[in-house]
GROMACS .gro file of C-alpha atoms in nm:
model
  199
    1MET     CA    1  -0.797   4.477  -2.087
    2ILE     CA    2  -0.559   4.244  -2.298
    3THR     CA    3  -0.845   4.034  -2.519
    4GLY     CA    4  -0.868   3.842  -2.809
    5PRO     CA    5  -0.556   3.695  -2.952
    6ALA     CA    6  -0.335   3.844  -2.659
    7THR     CA    7  -0.542   3.678  -2.327
    8ARG     CA    8  -0.556   3.298  -2.512
    9SER     CA    9  -0.139   3.370  -2.587
   10ALA     CA   10  -0.072   3.529  -2.193
   11THR     CA   11  -0.284   3.192  -2.077
   12THR     CA   12  -0.102   2.904  -2.286
   13ALA     CA   13   0.210   3.093  -2.226
   14SER     CA   14   0.175   3.086  -1.804
   15CYS     CA   15   0.026   2.725  -1.815
   16ARG     CA   16   0.340   2.617  -2.036
   17GLY     CA   17   0.514   2.774  -1.815
   18GLN     CA   18   0.468   2.543  -1.524
   19ARG     CA   19   0.673   2.323  -1.348
   20ARG     CA   20   0.611   1.969  -1.315
   21PRO     CA   21   0.322   1.914  -1.089
   22ARG     CA   22   0.504   1.789  -0.756
   23SER     CA   23   0.277   1.427  -0.868
   24ALA     CA   24   0.515   1.325  -1.149
   25ARG     CA   25   0.802   1.452  -0.889
   26VAL     CA   26   0.723   1.234  -0.597
   27SER     CA   27   0.647   0.937  -0.834
   28GLN     CA   28   1.007   0.907  -0.898
   29SER     CA   29   1.104   0.938  -0.528
   30LEU     CA   30   0.877   0.669  -0.468
   31LYS     CA   31   0.946   0.457  -0.717
   32SER     CA   32   1.342   0.482  -0.648
   33ALA     CA   33   1.228   0.411  -0.214
   34PHE     CA   34   1.009   0.118  -0.309
   35ARG     CA   35   1.191  -0.033  -0.586
   36LEU     CA   36   1.176  -0.379  -0.609
   37VAL     CA   37   1.500  -0.540  -0.493
   38ARG     CA   38   1.558  -0.772  -0.107
   39TYR     CA   39   1.482  -0.566   0.166
   40GLU     CA   40   1.587  -0.662   0.528
   41LEU     CA   41   1.382  -0.585   0.833
   42GLY     CA   42   1.571  -0.732   1.096
   43THR     CA   43   1.450  -0.959   1.332
   44THR     CA   44   1.188  -1.124   1.476
   45ARG     CA   45   1.138  -1.122   1.842
   46LYS     CA   46   1.218  -1.518   1.832
   47GLY     CA   47   1.584  -1.426   1.621
   48ALA     CA   48   1.407  -1.521   1.290
   49ALA     CA   49   1.509  -1.320   0.953
   50ILE     CA   50   1.277  -1.054   0.838
   51ALA     CA   51   1.285  -0.952   0.462
   52LEU     CA   52   1.100  -0.841   0.207
   53GLU     CA   53   1.086  -0.928  -0.164
   54PRO     CA   54   1.030  -0.854  -0.533
   55LEU     CA   55   0.703  -1.108  -0.525
   56PRO     CA   56   0.754  -1.395  -0.749
   57ALA     CA   57   0.456  -1.529  -0.938
   58ARG     CA   58   0.548  -1.868  -0.874
   59LEU     CA   59   0.466  -1.780  -0.502
   60ALA     CA   60   0.094  -1.627  -0.626
   61PRO     CA   61  -0.099  -1.967  -0.543
   62PHE     CA   62  -0.003  -2.043  -0.229
   63LEU     CA   63  -0.071  -1.682  -0.133
   64ALA     CA   64  -0.379  -1.665  -0.246
   65GLU     CA   65  -0.545  -1.973  -0.142
   66GLY     CA   66  -0.333  -1.905   0.211
   67PHE     CA   67  -0.502  -1.559   0.237
   68ALA     CA   68  -0.910  -1.709   0.060
   69ALA     CA   69  -0.908  -1.854   0.377
   70ILE     CA   70  -0.869  -1.605   0.651
   71ASP     CA   71  -1.043  -1.230   0.693
   72PRO     CA   72  -1.132  -1.039   0.622
   73TRP     CA   73  -1.079  -1.176   0.275
   74ALA     CA   74  -1.278  -1.490   0.344
   75ALA     CA   75  -1.590  -1.274   0.466
   76TYR     CA   76  -1.660  -1.089   0.096
   77PRO     CA   77  -1.486  -1.385  -0.037
   78TYR     CA   78  -1.272  -1.392  -0.263
   79PRO     CA   79  -1.170  -1.613  -0.486
   80PRO     CA   80  -0.811  -1.756  -0.471
   81SER     CA   81  -0.795  -1.711  -0.870
   82GLY     CA   82  -0.874  -1.304  -0.772
   83LEU     CA   83  -0.562  -1.309  -0.522
   84GLU     CA   84  -0.365  -1.521  -0.769
   85THR     CA   85  -0.385  -1.273  -1.019
   86TYR     CA   86  -0.331  -0.941  -0.829
   87PHE     CA   87  -0.001  -1.118  -0.632
   88SER     CA   88   0.128  -1.185  -1.010
   89ALA     CA   89   0.040  -0.898  -1.182
   90GLU     CA   90   0.356  -0.661  -1.279
   91GLU     CA   91   0.141  -0.270  -1.270
   92PRO     CA   92   0.390   0.065  -1.341
   93ASN     CA   93   0.354   0.226  -0.984
   94ALA     CA   94   0.219  -0.052  -0.779
   95PRO     CA   95   0.487  -0.301  -0.699
   96ARG     CA   96   0.457  -0.653  -0.473
   97PHE     CA   97   0.668  -0.744  -0.187
   98LEU     CA   98   0.677  -1.111  -0.063
   99LEU     CA   99   0.725  -1.121   0.283
  100SER     CA  100   0.969  -1.391   0.408
  101VAL     CA  101   1.013  -1.517   0.766
  102GLY     CA  102   1.340  -1.669   0.859
  103GLY     CA  103   1.326  -1.857   0.443
  104GLU     CA  104   0.968  -1.931   0.483
  105PRO     CA  105   0.720  -1.762   0.289
  106ALA     CA  106   0.498  -1.535   0.586
  107GLY     CA  107   0.299  -1.253   0.365
  108ALA     CA  108   0.295  -1.030   0.120
  109VAL     CA  109   0.224  -0.620   0.049
  110GLY     CA  110   0.137  -0.443  -0.224
  111MET     CA  111   0.127  -0.045  -0.249
  112ARG     CA  112   0.037   0.193  -0.499
  113LEU     CA  113   0.265   0.495  -0.542
  114ASN     CA  114   0.211   0.851  -0.632
  115TRP     CA  115  -0.181   0.840  -0.507
  116LEU     CA  116  -0.321   1.171  -0.304
  117ARG     CA  117   0.025   1.317  -0.163
  118GLY     CA  118   0.143   0.970  -0.053
  119PRO     CA  119   0.176   0.614  -0.156
  120HIS     CA  120  -0.109   0.383  -0.052
  121VAL     CA  121  -0.093   0.030   0.086
  122GLN     CA  122  -0.310  -0.183  -0.074
  123PHE     CA  123  -0.221  -0.498   0.068
  124LEU     CA  124  -0.063  -0.617   0.355
  125GLY     CA  125  -0.102  -0.921   0.524
  126VAL     CA  126   0.048  -1.172   0.671
  127LEU     CA  127  -0.023  -1.531   0.669
  128PRO     CA  128  -0.207  -1.739   1.041
  129PRO     CA  129   0.138  -1.927   1.091
  130PHE     CA  130   0.349  -1.591   1.115
  131GLN     CA  131   0.109  -1.401   1.284
  132GLY     CA  132   0.152  -1.244   1.664
  133ASP     CA  133   0.585  -1.168   1.641
  134GLY     CA  134   0.522  -0.815   1.500
  135LEU     CA  135   0.564  -0.863   1.163
  136GLY     CA  136   0.249  -0.634   1.071
  137ALA     CA  137   0.416  -0.322   1.328
  138ALA     CA  138   0.810  -0.471   1.083
  139LEU     CA  139   0.617  -0.401   0.772
  140LEU     CA  140   0.401   0.003   0.844
  141GLU     CA  141   0.738   0.114   0.969
  142TRP     CA  142   0.877  -0.049   0.686
  143ILE     CA  143   0.683   0.085   0.483
  144GLU     CA  144   0.625   0.464   0.651
  145GLY     CA  145   1.064   0.495   0.642
  146GLN     CA  146   1.075   0.425   0.290
  147SER     CA  147   0.784   0.734   0.200
  148SER     CA  148   0.996   0.971   0.403
  149GLY     CA  149   0.911   1.331   0.261
  150GLU     CA  150   0.555   1.246   0.164
  151ARG     CA  151   0.250   1.404   0.321
  152ASN     CA  152   0.056   1.111   0.373
  153LEU     CA  153  -0.025   0.690   0.367
  154TRP     CA  154  -0.265   0.573   0.296
  155LEU     CA  155  -0.442   0.215   0.322
  156THR     CA  156  -0.834   0.069   0.348
  157VAL     CA  157  -1.016  -0.183   0.592
  158SER     CA  158  -1.252  -0.299   0.563
  159ASP     CA  159  -1.526  -0.184   0.855
  160PHE     CA  160  -1.594  -0.548   1.005
  161ASN     CA  161  -1.196  -0.609   1.042
  162ALA     CA  162  -1.181  -0.408   1.446
  163ARG     CA  163  -0.887  -0.606   1.490
  164ALA     CA  164  -0.686  -0.443   1.169
  165CYS     CA  165  -0.839  -0.151   1.274
  166ALA     CA  166  -0.743  -0.071   1.644
  167PHE     CA  167  -0.411  -0.245   1.435
  168TYR     CA  168  -0.428   0.105   1.171
  169GLU     CA  169  -0.502   0.316   1.494
  170ARG     CA  170  -0.209   0.199   1.724
  171HIS     CA  171   0.015   0.263   1.451
  172GLY     CA  172  -0.069   0.659   1.460
  173PHE     CA  173  -0.359   0.638   1.108
  174ALA     CA  174  -0.725   0.781   1.146
  175VAL     CA  175  -1.025   0.723   0.905
  176VAL     CA  176  -1.096   1.002   0.695
  177ALA     CA  177  -1.348   0.835   0.559
  178PRO     CA  178  -1.593   0.550   0.454
  179LEU     CA  179  -1.679   0.385   0.188
  180PRO     CA  180  -1.962   0.232   0.150
  181GLY     CA  181  -1.977  -0.031  -0.123
  182LEU     CA  182  -1.650  -0.013  -0.269
  183VAL     CA  183  -1.554  -0.375  -0.273
  184ARG     CA  184  -1.907  -0.525  -0.186
  185ASP     CA  185  -2.253  -0.318  -0.245
  186ASP     CA  186  -2.304  -0.479   0.129
  187ARG     CA  187  -1.986  -0.371   0.282
  188THR     CA  188  -1.834  -0.100   0.352
  189GLU     CA  189  -1.434   0.026   0.365
  190LEU     CA  190  -1.253   0.275   0.561
  191LEU     CA  191  -1.003   0.457   0.390
  192MET     CA  192  -0.753   0.581   0.649
  193ARG     CA  193  -0.477   0.816   0.700
  194LYS     CA  194  -0.099   0.919   0.898
  195ARG     CA  195   0.006   1.213   0.783
  196LEU     CA  196   0.352   1.198   0.764
  197ARG     CA  197   0.447   1.529   0.749
  198GLY     CA  198   0.261   1.908   0.726
  199ASP     CA  199   0.239   2.156   0.539
   0.00000   0.00000   0.00000
């Protein structure tokens, strides 16, 4: 039996000898996949070009006003100022993208990279004039493609937002846990996951 300093040394040596945790490597992979550049996503059913690009701060007030007026954000309610702060923020490992259709601002996507063995979709929204043309599906397809090689893709959705829940379930997400009181004490969010690969 090894005792005293030899035990501490062996333990220290084994800790020092470990490779970097997988999560640190994944972060670099996801940073590359979700780098803040322009992405062409094809066209809508009506033939308009769909693109994602870094969300410019000058459009944060416009998007904030638009989303604060519709559910689920209106149901909380989220003030436009809070959404504007989110849209204009620059955080490491949390890129925000502007969705445009035919050159017009149509929505936004916000990601949290390197979250529980896969990225988390923090925000996905399409403004009302652009809804019903397959944009949400195109965004999820793009996000999943950028996340290839990861184990999971995560998102949260308000439990009262039945339309969004059904949409995500159609796209392969399943509820893994309720999160009561996450945003407000009287509301429950649902943590949803799509398995991208098994190990």
